Short mmCIF file of C-alpha atoms and ligand atoms in Angstrom, two decimals:
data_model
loop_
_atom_site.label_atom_id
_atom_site.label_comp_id
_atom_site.label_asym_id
_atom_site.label_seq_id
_atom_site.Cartn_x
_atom_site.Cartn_y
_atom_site.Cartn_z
CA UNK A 1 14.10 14.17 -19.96
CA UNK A 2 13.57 13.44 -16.39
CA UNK A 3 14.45 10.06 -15.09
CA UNK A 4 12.12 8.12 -13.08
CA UNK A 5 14.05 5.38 -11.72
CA UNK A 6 17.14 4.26 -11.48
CA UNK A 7 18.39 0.63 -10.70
CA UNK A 8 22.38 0.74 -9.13
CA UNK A 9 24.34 -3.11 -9.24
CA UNK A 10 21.40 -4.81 -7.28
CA UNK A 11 22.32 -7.94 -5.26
CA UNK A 12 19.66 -9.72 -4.56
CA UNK A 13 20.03 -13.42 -2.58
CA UNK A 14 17.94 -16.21 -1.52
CA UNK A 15 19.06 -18.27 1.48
CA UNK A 16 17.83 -22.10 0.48
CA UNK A 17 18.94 -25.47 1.95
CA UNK A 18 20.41 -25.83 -1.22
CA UNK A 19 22.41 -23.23 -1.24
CA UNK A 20 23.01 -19.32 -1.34
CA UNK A 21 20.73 -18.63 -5.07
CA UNK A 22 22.46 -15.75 -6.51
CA UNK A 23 19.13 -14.36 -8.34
CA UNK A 24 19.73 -10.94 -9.03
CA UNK A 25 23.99 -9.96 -9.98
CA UNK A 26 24.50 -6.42 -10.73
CA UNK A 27 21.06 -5.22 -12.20
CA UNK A 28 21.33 -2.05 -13.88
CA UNK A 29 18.98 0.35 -15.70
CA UNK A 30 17.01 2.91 -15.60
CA UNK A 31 14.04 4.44 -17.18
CA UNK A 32 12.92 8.15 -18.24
CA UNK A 33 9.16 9.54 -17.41
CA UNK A 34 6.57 8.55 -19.51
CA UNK A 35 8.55 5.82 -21.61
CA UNK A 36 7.68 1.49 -21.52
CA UNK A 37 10.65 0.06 -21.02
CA UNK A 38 10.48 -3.90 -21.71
CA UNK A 39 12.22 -6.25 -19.50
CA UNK A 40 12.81 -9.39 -21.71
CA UNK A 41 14.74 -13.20 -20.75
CA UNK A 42 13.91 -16.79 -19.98
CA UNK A 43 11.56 -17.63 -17.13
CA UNK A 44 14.21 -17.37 -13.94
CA UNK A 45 16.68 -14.82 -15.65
CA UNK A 46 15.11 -12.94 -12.65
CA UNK A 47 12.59 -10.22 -14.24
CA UNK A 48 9.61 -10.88 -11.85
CA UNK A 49 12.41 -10.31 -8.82
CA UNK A 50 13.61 -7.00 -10.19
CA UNK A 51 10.19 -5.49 -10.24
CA UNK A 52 9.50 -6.56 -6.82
CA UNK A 53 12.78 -5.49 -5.60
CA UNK A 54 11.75 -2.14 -7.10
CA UNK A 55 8.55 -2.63 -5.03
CA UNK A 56 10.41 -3.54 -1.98
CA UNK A 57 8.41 -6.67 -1.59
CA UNK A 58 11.04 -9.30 -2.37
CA UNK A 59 9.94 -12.83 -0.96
CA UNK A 60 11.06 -14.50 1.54
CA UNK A 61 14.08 -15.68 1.93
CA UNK A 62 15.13 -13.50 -0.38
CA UNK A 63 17.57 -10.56 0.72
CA UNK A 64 18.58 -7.58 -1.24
CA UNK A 65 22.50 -7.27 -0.29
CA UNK A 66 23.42 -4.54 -2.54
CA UNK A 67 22.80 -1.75 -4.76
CA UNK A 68 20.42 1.09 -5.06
CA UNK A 69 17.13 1.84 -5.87
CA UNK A 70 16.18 5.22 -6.60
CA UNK A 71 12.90 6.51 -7.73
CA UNK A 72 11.75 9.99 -8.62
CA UNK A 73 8.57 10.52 -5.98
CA UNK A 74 6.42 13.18 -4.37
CA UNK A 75 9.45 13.78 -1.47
CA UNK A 76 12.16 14.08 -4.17
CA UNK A 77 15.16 11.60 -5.68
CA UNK A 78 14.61 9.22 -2.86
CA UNK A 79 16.53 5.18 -2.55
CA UNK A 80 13.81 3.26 -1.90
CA UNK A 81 15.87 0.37 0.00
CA UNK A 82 17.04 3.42 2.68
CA UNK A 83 13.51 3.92 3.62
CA UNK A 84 11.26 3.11 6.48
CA UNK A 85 8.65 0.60 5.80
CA UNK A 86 5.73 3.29 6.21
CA UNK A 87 7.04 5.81 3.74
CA UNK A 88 7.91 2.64 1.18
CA UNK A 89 3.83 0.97 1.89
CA UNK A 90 3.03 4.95 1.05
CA UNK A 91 4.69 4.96 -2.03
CA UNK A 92 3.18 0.93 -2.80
CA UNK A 93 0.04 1.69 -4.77
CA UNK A 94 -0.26 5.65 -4.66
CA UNK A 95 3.12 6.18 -7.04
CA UNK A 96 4.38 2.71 -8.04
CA UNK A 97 2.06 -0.70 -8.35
CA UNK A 98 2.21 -3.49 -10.21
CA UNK A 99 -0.04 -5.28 -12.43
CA UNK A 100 0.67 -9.24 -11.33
CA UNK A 101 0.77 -12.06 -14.33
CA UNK A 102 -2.13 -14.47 -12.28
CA UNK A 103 -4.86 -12.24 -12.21
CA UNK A 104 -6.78 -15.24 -10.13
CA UNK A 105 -3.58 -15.15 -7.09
CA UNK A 106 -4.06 -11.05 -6.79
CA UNK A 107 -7.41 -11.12 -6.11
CA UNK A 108 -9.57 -11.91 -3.37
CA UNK A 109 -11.84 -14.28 -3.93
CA UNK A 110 -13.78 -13.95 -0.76
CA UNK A 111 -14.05 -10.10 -1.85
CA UNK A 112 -16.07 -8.32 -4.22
CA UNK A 113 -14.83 -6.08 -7.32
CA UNK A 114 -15.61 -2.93 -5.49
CA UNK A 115 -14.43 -4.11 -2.14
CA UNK A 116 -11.07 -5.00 -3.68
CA UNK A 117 -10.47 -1.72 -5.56
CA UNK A 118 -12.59 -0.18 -2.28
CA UNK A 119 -9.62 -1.25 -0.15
CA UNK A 120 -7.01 0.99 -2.23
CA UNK A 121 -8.71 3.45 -2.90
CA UNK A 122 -8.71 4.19 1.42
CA UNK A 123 -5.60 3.02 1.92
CA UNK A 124 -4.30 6.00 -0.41
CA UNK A 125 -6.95 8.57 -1.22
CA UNK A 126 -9.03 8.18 1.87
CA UNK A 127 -8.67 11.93 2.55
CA UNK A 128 -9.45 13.33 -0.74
CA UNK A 129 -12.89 11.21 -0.27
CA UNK A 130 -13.54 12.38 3.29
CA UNK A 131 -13.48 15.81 1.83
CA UNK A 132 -16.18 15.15 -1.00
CA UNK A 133 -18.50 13.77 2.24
CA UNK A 134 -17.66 17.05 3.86
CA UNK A 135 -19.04 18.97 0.82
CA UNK A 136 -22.17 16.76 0.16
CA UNK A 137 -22.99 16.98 4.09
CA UNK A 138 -22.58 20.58 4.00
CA UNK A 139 -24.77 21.09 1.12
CA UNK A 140 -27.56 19.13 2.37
CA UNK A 141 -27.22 21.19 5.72
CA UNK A 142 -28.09 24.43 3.66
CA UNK A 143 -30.66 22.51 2.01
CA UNK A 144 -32.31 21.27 5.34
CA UNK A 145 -35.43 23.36 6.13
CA UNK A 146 -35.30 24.84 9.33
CA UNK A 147 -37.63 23.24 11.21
CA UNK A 148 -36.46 19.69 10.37
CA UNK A 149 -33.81 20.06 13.57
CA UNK A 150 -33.60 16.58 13.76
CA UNK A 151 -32.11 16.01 10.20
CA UNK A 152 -29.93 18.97 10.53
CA UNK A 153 -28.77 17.22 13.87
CA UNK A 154 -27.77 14.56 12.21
CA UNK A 155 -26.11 16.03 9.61
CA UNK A 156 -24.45 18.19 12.36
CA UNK A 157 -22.97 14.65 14.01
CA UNK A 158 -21.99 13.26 10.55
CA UNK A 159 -20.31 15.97 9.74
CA UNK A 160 -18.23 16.34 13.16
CA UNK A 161 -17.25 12.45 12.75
CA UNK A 162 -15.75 12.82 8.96
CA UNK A 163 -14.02 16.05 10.58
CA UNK A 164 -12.36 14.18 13.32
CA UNK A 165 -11.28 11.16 10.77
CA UNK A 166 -9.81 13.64 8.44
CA UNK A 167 -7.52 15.24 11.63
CA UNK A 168 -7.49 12.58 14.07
CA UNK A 169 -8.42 9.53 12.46
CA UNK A 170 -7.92 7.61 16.38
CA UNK A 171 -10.30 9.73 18.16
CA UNK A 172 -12.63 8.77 20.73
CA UNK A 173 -15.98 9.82 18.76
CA UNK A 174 -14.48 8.32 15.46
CA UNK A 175 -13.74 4.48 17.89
CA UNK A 176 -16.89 4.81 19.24
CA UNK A 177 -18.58 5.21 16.09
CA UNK A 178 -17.14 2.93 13.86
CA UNK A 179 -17.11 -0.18 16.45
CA UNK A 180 -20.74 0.71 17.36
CA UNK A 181 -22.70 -1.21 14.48
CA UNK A 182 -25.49 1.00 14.99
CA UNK A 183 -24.02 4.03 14.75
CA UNK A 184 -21.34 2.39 11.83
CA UNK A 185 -24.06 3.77 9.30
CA UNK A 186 -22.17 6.98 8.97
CA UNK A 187 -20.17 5.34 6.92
CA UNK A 188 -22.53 4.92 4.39
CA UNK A 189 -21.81 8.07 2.69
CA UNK A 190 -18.10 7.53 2.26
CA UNK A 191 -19.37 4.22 0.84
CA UNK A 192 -21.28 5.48 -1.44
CA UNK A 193 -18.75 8.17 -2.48
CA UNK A 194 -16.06 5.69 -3.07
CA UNK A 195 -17.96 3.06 -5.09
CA UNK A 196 -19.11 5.79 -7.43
CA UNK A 197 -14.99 5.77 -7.67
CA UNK A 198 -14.94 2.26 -8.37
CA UNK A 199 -17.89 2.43 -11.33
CA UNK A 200 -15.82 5.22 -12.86
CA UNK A 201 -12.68 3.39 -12.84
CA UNK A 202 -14.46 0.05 -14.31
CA UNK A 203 -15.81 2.26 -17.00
CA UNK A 204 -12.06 4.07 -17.53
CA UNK A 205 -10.86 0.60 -18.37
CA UNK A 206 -14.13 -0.52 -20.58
CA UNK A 207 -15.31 -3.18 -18.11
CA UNK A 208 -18.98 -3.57 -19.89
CA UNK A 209 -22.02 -2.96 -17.23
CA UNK A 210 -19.96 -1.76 -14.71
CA UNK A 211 -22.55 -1.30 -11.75
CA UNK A 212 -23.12 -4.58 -12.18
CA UNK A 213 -19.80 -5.96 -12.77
CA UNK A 214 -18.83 -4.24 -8.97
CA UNK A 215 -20.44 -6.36 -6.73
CA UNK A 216 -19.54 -9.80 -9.11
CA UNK A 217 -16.72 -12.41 -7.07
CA UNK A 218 -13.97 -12.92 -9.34
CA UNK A 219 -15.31 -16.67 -9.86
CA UNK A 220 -17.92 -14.67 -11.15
CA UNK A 221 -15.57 -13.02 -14.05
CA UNK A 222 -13.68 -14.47 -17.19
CA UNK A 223 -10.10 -13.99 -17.26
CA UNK A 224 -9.89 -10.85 -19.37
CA UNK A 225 -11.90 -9.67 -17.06
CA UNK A 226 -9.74 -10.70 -14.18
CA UNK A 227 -7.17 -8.83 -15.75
CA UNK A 228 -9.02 -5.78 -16.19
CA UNK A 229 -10.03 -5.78 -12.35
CA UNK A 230 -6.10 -6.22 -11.51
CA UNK A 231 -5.32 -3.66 -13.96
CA UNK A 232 -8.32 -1.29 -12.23
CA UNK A 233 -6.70 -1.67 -9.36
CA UNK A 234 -3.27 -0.93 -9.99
CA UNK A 235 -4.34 2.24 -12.19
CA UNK A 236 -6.65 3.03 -9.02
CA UNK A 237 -4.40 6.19 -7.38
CA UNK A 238 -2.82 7.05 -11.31
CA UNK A 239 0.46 5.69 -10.48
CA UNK A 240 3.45 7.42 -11.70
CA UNK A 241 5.47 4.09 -12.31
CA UNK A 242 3.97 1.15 -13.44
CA UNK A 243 5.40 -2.61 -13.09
CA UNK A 244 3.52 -4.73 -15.54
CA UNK A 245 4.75 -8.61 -14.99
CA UNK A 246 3.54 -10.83 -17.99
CA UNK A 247 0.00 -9.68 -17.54
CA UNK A 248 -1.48 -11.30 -20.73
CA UNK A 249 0.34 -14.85 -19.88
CA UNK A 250 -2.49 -16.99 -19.76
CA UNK A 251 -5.05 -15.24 -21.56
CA UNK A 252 -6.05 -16.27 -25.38
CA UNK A 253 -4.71 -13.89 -28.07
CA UNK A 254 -7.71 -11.76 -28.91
CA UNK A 255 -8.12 -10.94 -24.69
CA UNK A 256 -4.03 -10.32 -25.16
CA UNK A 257 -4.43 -7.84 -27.46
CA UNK A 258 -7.35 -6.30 -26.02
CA UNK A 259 -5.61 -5.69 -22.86
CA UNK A 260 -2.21 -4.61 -24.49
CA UNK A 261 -4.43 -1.94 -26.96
CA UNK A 262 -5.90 -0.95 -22.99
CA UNK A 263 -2.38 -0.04 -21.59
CA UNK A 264 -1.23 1.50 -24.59
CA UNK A 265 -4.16 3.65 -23.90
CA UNK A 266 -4.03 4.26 -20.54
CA UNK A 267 -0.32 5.01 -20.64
CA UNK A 268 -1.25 7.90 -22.90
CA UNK A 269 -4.41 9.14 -21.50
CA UNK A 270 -2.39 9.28 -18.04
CA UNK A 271 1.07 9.68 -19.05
CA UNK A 272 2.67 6.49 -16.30
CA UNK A 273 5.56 5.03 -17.09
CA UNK A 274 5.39 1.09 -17.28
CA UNK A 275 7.76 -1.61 -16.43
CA UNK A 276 7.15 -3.89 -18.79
CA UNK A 277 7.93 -7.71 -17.87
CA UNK A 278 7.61 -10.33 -20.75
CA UNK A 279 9.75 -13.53 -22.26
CA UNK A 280 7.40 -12.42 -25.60
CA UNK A 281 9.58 -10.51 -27.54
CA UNK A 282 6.55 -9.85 -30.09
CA UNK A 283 4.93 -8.10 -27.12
CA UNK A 284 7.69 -6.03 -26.58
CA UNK A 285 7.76 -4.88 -30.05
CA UNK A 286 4.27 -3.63 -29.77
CA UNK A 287 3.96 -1.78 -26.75
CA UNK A 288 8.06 -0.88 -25.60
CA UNK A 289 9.80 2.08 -26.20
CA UNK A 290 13.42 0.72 -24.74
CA UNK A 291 14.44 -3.22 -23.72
CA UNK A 292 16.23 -4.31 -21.52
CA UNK A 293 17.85 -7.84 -22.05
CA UNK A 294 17.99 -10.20 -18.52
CA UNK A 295 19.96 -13.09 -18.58
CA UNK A 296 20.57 -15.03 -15.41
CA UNK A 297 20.34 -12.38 -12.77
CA UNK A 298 21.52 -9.15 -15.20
CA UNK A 299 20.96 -7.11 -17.89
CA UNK A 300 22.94 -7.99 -20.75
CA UNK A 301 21.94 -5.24 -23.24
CA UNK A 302 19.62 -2.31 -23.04
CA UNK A 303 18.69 -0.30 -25.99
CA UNK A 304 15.99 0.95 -27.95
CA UNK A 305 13.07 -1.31 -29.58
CA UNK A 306 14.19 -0.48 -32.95
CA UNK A 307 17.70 -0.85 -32.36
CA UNK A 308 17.25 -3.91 -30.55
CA UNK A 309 15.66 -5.42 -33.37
CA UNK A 310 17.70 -4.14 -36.25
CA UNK A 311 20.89 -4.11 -34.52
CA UNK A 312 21.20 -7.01 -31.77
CA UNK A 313 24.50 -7.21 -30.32
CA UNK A 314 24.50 -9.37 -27.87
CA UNK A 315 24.76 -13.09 -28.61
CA UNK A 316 21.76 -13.63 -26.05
CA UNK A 317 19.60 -10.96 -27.70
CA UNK A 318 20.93 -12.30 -31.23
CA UNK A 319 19.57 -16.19 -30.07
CA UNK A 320 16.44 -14.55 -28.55
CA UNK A 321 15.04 -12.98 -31.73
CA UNK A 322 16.47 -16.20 -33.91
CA UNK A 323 13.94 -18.69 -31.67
CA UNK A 324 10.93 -16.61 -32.72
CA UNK A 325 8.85 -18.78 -34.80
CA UNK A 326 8.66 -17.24 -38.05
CA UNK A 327 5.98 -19.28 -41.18
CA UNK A 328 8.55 -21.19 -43.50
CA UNK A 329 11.54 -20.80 -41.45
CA UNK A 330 12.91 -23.44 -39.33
CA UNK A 331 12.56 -22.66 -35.75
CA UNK A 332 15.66 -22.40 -34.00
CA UNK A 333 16.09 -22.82 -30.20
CA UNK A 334 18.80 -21.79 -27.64
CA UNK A 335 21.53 -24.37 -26.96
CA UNK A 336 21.43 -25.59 -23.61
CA UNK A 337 20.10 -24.09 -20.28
CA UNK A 338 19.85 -21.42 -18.47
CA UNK A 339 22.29 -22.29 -15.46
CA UNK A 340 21.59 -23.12 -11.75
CA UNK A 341 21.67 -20.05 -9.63
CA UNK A 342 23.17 -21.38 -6.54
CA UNK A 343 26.59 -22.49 -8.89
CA UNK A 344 26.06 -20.10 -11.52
CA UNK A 345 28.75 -20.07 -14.15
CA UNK A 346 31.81 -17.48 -13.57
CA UNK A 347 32.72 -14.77 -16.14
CA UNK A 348 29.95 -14.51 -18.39
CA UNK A 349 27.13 -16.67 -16.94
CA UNK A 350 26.21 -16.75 -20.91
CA UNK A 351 29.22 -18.42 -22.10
CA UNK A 352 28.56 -22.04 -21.23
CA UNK A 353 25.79 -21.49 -24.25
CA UNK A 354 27.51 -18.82 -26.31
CA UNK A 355 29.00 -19.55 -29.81
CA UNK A 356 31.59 -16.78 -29.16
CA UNK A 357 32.74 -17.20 -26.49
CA UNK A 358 36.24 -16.54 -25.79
CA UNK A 359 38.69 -17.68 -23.19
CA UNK A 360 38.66 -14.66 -20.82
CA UNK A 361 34.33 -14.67 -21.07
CA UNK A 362 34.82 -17.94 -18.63
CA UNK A 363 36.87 -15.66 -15.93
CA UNK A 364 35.71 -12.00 -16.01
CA UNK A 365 32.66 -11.09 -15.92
CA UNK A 366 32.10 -8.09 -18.65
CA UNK A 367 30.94 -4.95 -18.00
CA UNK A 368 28.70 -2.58 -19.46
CA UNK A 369 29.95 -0.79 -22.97
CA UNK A 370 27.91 2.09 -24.30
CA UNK A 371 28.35 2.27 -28.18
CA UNK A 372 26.42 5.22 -29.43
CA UNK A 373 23.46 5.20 -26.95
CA UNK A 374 23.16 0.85 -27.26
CA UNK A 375 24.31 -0.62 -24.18
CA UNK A 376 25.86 -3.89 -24.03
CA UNK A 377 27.81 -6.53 -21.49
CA UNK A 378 29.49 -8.79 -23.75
CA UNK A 379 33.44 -8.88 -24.44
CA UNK A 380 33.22 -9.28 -27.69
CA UNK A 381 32.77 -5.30 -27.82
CA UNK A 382 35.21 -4.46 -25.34
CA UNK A 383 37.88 -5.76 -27.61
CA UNK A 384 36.61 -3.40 -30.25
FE1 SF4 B 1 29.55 -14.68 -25.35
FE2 SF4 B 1 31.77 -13.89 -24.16
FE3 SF4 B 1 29.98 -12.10 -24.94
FE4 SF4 B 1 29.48 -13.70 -22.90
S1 SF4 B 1 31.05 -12.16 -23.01
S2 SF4 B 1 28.13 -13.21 -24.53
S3 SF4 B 1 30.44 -15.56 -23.54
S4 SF4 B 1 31.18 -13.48 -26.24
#
């Protein structure tokens, strides 16, 4: 099976007053088309920054000093940190976007529904639409009676306009007309062309009353729904790849699993692959084909959802499933806490917290072991 992306010993920093914060130390992984692979740790292991690193939109002052990113897209194997910022804001929402865990700090509140999705839809598939005005001007033109020379005039200027924004998008006549307000009712048909777009999306992810629902604020919407218009928005150009960070955080359970049941089924109705970001390992084991453990900037173990819930072997993993609250046992936490960034621990940034820990787990830092398909950074294992 093809692989989709592929994450090389990413360094990622973050310059502070308080120090240099070591966030991201080595991230590995990689994921195969199609497949939801479930990125799983405490808040700050450093999840949310690996999906954005994979999105090229770090924050600031965040730098990525290291490592590779590559991702399978319409040019080829490409590294996405070797590109120039126009081919990486090309790739940003037409082959990989990401589905953010506040639905109310990704949208616009000053913006409708449709003009939100509006605006992605022309930033990536503004050409495709330009050619559906071409057709529906060009039928009306052989519809126009001839002695209705005006209309066909018209028509004639319309369609010379849409022809000069599909090659030239600069040109003179295409200025003129779109800073002349008059003459900015050309636009009108692309308008209309794309919000029919944004109705059929709404209606793809069974937003109820959609025509209506497009030209609500998203004061105007419930959270769920929120979501859904996030969601419509990512899903907007069919992504290839996915990023999905906690997006069922703060909505009630019944909303969570309606919006889980909706990826599930757009992941199989369009076949994307999905990044799945959660600390809720009971989300993972509905929706995730492979996990990947974080723990304080990298992955600790990576293996399949079954496996990693039959056969844990990390100590982290093996804590992480024992703090699930289960009815009638007694809930068990994780000693201690996850450790500050800018002095993280050496060796094993685990072992401070790790009943197994060995001398050399507080010196080297252990690498990645691959026993029978289960991968795993622990020493314990290495010794084997
Ligand atoms: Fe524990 Fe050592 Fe394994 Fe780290 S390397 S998880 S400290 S046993």
């Amino acid at each position: 099976m093809r692989r989709i992306l592929e994450v090389q010993d990413l360094l990622l920093r973050f310059y502070t007053y308080e120090g240099i914060v070591k966030a991201l130390e080595g991230v590995n992984l990689h994921m195969i088309e199609g497949e939801t692979l479930g990125v799983v740790g405490e808040t700050g292991c450093g999840k949310t920054m690996t999906g954005l690193s994979i999105l090229a939109l770090t924050p600031s002052p965040g730098r990525i000093e290291g490592g590779r990113i590559f991702f399978q897209s319409d040019e080829g194997w490409v590294d996405i940190l070797s590109l120039d910022e126009e081919t990486v804001r090309r790739i940003r929402g037409r082959e990989i976007s990401m589905i953010f865990q506040e639905p109310n700090a990704a949208l616009n509140p000053l913006l409708t529904v449709e003009e939100q999705i509006s605006e992605v839809l022309i930033q990536h598939r503004r050409e495709e639409f330009i050619k559906k005005v071409l057709n529906a001007i060009e039928e009306d033109l052989q519809k126009t009676e001839r002695k209705a020379l005006s209309r066909a005039f018209i028509y004639k200027i319309e369609k010379k306009i849409y022809e000069n924004m599909l090659k030239n998008p600069k040109s003179l006549l295409v200025r003129v007309f779109s800073k002349t307000p008059i003459l900015r009712r050309y636009q009108n048909r692309l308008r209309k062309e794309v919000r029919r777009e944004v109705v059929r999306i709404l209606k793809e992810i069974k937003i109820p009353d959609p025509e209506r629902v497009v030209d609500m604020y998203p004061h105007e919407l419930s959270g769920g729904m929120q979501q859904r218009v996030v969601i419509a928005m990512a899903l907007a150009c069919n992504p290839k790849l996915l990023i999905s960070d906690e997006p069922t955080t703060n909505l009630d359970v019944t909303v969570e699993a309606q919006i889980l049941n909706l990826i599930k089924e757009l992941k199989s109705k369009f076949g994307s692959s999905i990044l799945y970001i959660t600390h809720d390992m009971g989300v993972v084991a509905e929706i995730c084909d492979r996990v990947a453990v974080m723990y304080a900037g990298s992955v600790c173990e990576i293996a399949d959802v079954f496996e990693i819930f039959r056969n844990p072997l990390h100590p982290y993993t093996k804590a992480l499933l024992e703090s699930i609250p289960r009815p009638g046992k007694k809930f068990k936490s994780i000693e201690g806490t996850v450790p500050n960034l800018v002095n993280p621990p050496p060796g094993c940034r685990f072992h401070p917290r790790c009943p197994k820990a060995m001398p050399i787990c507080t010196k080297v830092k252990p690498d990645m072991v691959n026993i029978d398909g289960h991968f795993v950074a622990c020493h314990l294992y290495r010794k084997r």
